[in-house]
mmCIF file of C-alpha atoms in Angstrom:
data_model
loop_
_atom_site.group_PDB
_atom_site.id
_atom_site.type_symbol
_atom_site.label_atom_id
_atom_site.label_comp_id
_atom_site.label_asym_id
_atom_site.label_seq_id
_atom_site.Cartn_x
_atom_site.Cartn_y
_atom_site.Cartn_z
ATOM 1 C CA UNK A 111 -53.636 61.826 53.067
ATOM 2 C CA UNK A 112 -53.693 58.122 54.239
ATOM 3 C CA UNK A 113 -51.556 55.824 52.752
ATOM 4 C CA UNK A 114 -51.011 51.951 53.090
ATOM 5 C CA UNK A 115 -47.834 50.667 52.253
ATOM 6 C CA UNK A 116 -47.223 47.034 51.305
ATOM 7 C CA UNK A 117 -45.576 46.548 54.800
ATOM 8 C CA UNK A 118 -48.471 47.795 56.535
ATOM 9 C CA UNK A 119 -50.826 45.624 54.657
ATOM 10 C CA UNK A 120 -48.472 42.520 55.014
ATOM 11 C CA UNK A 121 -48.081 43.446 59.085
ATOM 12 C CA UNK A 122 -52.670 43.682 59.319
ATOM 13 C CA UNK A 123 -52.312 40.294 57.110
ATOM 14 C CA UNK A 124 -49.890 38.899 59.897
ATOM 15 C CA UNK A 125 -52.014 40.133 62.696
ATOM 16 C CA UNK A 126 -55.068 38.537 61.349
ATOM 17 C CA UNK A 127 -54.403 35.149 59.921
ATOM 18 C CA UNK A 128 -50.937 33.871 61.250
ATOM 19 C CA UNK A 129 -51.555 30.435 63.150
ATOM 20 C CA UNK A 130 -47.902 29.975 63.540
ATOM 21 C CA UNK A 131 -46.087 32.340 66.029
ATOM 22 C CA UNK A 132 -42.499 30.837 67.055
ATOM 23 C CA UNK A 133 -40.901 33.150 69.633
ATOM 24 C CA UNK A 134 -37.093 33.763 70.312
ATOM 25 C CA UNK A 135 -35.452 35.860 72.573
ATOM 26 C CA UNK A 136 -38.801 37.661 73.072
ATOM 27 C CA UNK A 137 -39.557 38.928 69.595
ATOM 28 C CA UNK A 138 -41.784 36.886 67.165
ATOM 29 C CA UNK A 139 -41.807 35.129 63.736
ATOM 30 C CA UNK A 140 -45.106 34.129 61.853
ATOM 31 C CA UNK A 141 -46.142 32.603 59.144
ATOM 32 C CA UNK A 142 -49.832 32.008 58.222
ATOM 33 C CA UNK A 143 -50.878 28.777 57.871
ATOM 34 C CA UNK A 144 -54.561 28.661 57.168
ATOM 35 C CA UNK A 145 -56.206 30.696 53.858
ATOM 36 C CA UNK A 146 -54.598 32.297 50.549
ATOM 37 C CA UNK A 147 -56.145 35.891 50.756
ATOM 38 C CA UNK A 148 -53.399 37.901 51.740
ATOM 39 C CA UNK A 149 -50.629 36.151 50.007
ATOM 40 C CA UNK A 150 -51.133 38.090 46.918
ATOM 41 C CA UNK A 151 -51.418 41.076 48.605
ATOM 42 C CA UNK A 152 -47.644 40.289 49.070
ATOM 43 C CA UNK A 153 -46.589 38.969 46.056
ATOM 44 C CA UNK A 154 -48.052 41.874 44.012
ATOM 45 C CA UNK A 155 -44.824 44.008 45.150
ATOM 46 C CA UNK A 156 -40.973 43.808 44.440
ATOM 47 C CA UNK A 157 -38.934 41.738 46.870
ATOM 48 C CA UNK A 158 -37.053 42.640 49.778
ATOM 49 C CA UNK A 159 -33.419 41.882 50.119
ATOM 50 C CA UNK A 160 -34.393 39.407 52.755
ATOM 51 C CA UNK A 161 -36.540 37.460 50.015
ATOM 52 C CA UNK A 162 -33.508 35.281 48.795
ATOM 53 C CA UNK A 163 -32.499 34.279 52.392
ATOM 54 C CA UNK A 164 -36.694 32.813 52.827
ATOM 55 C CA UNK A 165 -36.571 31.550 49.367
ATOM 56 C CA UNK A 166 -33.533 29.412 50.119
ATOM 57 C CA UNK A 167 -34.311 28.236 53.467
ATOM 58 C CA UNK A 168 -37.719 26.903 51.849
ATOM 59 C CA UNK A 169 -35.165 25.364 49.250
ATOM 60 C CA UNK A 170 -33.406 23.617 51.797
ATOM 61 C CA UNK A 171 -36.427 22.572 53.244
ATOM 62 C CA UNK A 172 -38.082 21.120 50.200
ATOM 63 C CA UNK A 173 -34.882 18.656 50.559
ATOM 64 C CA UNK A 174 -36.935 17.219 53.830
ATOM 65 C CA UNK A 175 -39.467 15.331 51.902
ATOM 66 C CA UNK A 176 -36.589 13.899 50.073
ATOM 67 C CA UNK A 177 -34.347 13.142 53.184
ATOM 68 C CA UNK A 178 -37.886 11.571 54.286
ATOM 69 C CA UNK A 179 -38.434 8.984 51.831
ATOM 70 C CA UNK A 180 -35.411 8.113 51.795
ATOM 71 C CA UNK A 181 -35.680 7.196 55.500
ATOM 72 C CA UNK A 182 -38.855 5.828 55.314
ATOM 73 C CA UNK A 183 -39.239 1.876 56.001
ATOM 74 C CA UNK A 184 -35.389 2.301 57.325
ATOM 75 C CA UNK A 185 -33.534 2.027 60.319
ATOM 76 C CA UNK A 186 -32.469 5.674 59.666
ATOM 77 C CA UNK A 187 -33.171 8.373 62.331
ATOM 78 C CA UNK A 188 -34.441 11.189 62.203
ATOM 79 C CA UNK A 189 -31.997 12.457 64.665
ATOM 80 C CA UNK A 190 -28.247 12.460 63.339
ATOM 81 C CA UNK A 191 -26.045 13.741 65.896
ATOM 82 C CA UNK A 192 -22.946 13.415 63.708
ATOM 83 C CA UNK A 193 -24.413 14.639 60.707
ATOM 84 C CA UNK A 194 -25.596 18.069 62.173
ATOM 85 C CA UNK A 195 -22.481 18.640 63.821
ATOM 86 C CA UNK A 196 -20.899 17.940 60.454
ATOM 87 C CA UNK A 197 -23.481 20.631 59.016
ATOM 88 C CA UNK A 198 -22.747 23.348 61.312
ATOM 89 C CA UNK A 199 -18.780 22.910 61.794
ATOM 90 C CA UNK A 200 -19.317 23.497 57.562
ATOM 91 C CA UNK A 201 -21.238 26.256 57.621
ATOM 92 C CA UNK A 202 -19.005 28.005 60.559
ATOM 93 C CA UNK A 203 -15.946 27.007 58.577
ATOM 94 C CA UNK A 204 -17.919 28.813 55.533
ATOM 95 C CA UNK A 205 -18.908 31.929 57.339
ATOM 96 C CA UNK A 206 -15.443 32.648 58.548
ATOM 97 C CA UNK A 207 -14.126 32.928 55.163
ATOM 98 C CA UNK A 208 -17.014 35.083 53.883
ATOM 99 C CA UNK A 209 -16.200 37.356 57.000
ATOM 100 C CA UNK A 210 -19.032 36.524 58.483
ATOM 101 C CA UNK A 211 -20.218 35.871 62.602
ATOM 102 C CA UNK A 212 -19.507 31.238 62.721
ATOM 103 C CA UNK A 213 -21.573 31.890 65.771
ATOM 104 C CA UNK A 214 -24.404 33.496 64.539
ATOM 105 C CA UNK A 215 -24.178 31.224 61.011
ATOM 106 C CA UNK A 216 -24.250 28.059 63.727
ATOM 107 C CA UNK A 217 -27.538 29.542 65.820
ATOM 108 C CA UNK A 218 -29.417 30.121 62.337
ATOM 109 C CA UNK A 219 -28.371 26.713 60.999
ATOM 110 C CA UNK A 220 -29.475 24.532 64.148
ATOM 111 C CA UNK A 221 -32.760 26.626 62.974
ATOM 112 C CA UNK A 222 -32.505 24.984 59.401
ATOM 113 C CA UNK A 223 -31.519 21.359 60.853
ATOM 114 C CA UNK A 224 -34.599 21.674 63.339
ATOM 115 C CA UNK A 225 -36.950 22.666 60.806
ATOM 116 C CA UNK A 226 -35.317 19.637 58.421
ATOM 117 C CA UNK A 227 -36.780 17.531 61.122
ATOM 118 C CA UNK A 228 -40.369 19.127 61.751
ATOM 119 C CA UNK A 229 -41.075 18.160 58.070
ATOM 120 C CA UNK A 230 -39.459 14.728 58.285
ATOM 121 C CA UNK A 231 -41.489 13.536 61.372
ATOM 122 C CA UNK A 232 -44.888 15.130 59.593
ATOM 123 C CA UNK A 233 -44.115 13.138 56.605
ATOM 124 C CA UNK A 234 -43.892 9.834 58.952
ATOM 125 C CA UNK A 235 -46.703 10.840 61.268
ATOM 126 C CA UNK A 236 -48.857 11.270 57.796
ATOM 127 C CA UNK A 237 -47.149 7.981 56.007
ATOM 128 C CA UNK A 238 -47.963 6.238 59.104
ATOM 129 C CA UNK A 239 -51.368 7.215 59.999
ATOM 130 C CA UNK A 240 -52.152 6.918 55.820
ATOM 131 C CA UNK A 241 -49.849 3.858 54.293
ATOM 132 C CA UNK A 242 -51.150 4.541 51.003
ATOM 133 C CA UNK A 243 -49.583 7.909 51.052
ATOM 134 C CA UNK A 244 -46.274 5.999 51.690
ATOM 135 C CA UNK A 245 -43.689 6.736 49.145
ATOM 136 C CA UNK A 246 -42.781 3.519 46.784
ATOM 137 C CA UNK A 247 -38.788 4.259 46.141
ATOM 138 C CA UNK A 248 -35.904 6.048 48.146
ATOM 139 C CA UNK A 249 -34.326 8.340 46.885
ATOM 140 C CA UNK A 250 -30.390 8.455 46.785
ATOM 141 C CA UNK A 251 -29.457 9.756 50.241
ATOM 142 C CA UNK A 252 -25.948 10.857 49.003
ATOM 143 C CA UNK A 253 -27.285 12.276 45.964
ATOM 144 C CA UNK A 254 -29.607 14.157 48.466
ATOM 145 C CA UNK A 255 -27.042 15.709 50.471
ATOM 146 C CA UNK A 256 -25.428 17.116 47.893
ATOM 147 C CA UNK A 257 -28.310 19.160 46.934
ATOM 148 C CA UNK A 258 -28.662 19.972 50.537
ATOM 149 C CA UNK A 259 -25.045 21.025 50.599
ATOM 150 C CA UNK A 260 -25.219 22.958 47.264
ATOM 151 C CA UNK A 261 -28.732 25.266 48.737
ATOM 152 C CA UNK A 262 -26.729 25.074 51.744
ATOM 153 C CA UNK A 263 -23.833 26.516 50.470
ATOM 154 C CA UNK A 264 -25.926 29.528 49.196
ATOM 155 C CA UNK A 265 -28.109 30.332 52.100
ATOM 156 C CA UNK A 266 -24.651 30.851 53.854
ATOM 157 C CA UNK A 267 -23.460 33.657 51.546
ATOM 158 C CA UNK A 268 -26.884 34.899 51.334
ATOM 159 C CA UNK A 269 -27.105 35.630 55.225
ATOM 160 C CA UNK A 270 -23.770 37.016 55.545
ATOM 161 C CA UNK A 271 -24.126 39.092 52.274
ATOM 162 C CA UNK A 272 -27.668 40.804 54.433
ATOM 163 C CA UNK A 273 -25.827 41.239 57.355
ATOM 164 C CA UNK A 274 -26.895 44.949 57.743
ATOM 165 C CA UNK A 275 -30.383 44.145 56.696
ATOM 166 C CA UNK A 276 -30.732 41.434 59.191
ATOM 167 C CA UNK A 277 -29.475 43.915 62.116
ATOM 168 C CA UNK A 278 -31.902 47.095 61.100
ATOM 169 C CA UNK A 279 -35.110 47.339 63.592
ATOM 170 C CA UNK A 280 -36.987 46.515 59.705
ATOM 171 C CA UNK A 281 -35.620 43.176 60.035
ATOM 172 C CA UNK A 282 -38.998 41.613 61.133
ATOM 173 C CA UNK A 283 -41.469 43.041 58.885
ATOM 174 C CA UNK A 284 -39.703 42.898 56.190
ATOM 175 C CA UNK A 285 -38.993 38.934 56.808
ATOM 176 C CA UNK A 286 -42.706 38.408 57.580
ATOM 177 C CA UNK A 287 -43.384 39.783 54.118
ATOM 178 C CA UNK A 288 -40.613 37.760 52.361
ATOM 179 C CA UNK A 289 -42.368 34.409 54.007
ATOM 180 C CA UNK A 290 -45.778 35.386 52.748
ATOM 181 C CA UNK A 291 -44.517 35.880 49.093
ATOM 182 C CA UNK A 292 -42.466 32.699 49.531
ATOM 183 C CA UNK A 293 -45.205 30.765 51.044
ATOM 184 C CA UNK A 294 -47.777 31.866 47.959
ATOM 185 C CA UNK A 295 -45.104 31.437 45.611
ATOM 186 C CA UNK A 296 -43.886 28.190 46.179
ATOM 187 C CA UNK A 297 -47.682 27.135 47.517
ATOM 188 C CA UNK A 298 -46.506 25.893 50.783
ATOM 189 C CA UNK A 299 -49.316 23.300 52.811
ATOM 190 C CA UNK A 300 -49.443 23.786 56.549
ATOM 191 C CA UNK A 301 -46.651 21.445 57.790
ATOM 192 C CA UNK A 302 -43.843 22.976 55.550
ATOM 193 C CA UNK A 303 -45.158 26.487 56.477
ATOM 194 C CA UNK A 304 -45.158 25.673 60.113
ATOM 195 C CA UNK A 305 -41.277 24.313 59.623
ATOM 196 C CA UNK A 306 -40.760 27.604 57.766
ATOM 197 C CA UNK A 307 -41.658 29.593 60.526
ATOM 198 C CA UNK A 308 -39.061 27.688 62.443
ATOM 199 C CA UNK A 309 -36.055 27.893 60.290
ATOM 200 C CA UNK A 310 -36.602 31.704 60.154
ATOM 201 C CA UNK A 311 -36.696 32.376 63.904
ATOM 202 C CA UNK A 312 -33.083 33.567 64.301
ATOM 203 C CA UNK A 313 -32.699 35.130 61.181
ATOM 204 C CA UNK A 314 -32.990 38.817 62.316
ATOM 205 C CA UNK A 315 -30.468 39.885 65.200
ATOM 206 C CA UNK A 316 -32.034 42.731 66.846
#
């Protein structure tokens, strides 16, 4: 008797429509970019316990547009040395007291902070190129950064609490299937999928 399981029919849906393959240490990560067809495929079964770890990092990317604006019109950079280092001495600091690798924690947070900066040099590419898109007020940077430190904060505990999850040869699939559901349910456009697909490349550790 055949039978398809919801991985296998997430895995065909990879195969056929993902635009976006990021590769690390010789395994990949993709998310599709283009077409809506086989996200509710994946959305039309319960979560995997990798879903909260994919549904935060797109929370902490969502903060991007914000960090963006905020930028915008500014002599901000993109780039903030000081502030990463900040971010990942934090998140080290935090994983050591959950019991959890400050190495590992670092390597998937230079993920987040990279993928930060995909969307925020999209956003000016597309502000640029269309002024009328621009946005009219900043946001409060400071009042930004908290949020970013509050999803922050979570997406910490959430990795090390799926520490065994992350190491099992399922790893992959089953985070290829979380970033479909994530990607229909929060209804993700091309350049924050693309960034998703970044901040997800270290996530699994075999």
């Amino acid at each position: 008797m055949r039978t398809t399981t919801p991985l296998r029919r997430a895995l065909i849906t990879v195969t056929a429509t993902a635009a976006v393959v990021l590769t690390a240490t010789g395994s990949a990560v993709a998310v599709p970019v283009s077409g809506t067809a086989a996200a509710p495929h994946a959305t039309a079964h319960s979560h995997s316990a990798l879903h909260p770890v994919v549904e935060l990092a797109a929370e902490r990317l969502a903060t991007a547009d914000l960090v963006a604006a905020a930028k915008w019109g500014t002599d901000s950079p993109i780039d903030d040395p000081a502030r990463e280092q900040q971010v990942l001495d934090n998140v080290a600091a935090q994983a050591q007291q959950l019991g959890a690798d400050p190495d590992e924690i670092r390597v998937i947070f230079r993920d987040q902070i990279e993928a930060n900066k995909i969307v925020q040099r999209g956003l000016f590419q597309r502000w640029t190129d269309h002024p009328d898109e621009a946005p009219t007020t900043k946001p409060d940077l400071s009042v930004v950064r908290q949020e970013i430190n509050r999803v922050t904060g979570a997406l910490v505990e959430a990795i090390a609490t799926t520490a065994d999850d992350r190491g099992a040869v399922t790893c992959r699939p089953e985070l290829l299937l979380a970033a479909l559901q994530v990607r229909h349910e929060d209804h993700l456009d091309a350049l924050h999928t693309r960034a998703l697909a970044r901040a997800l490349r270290s996530i699994c550790g075999s």
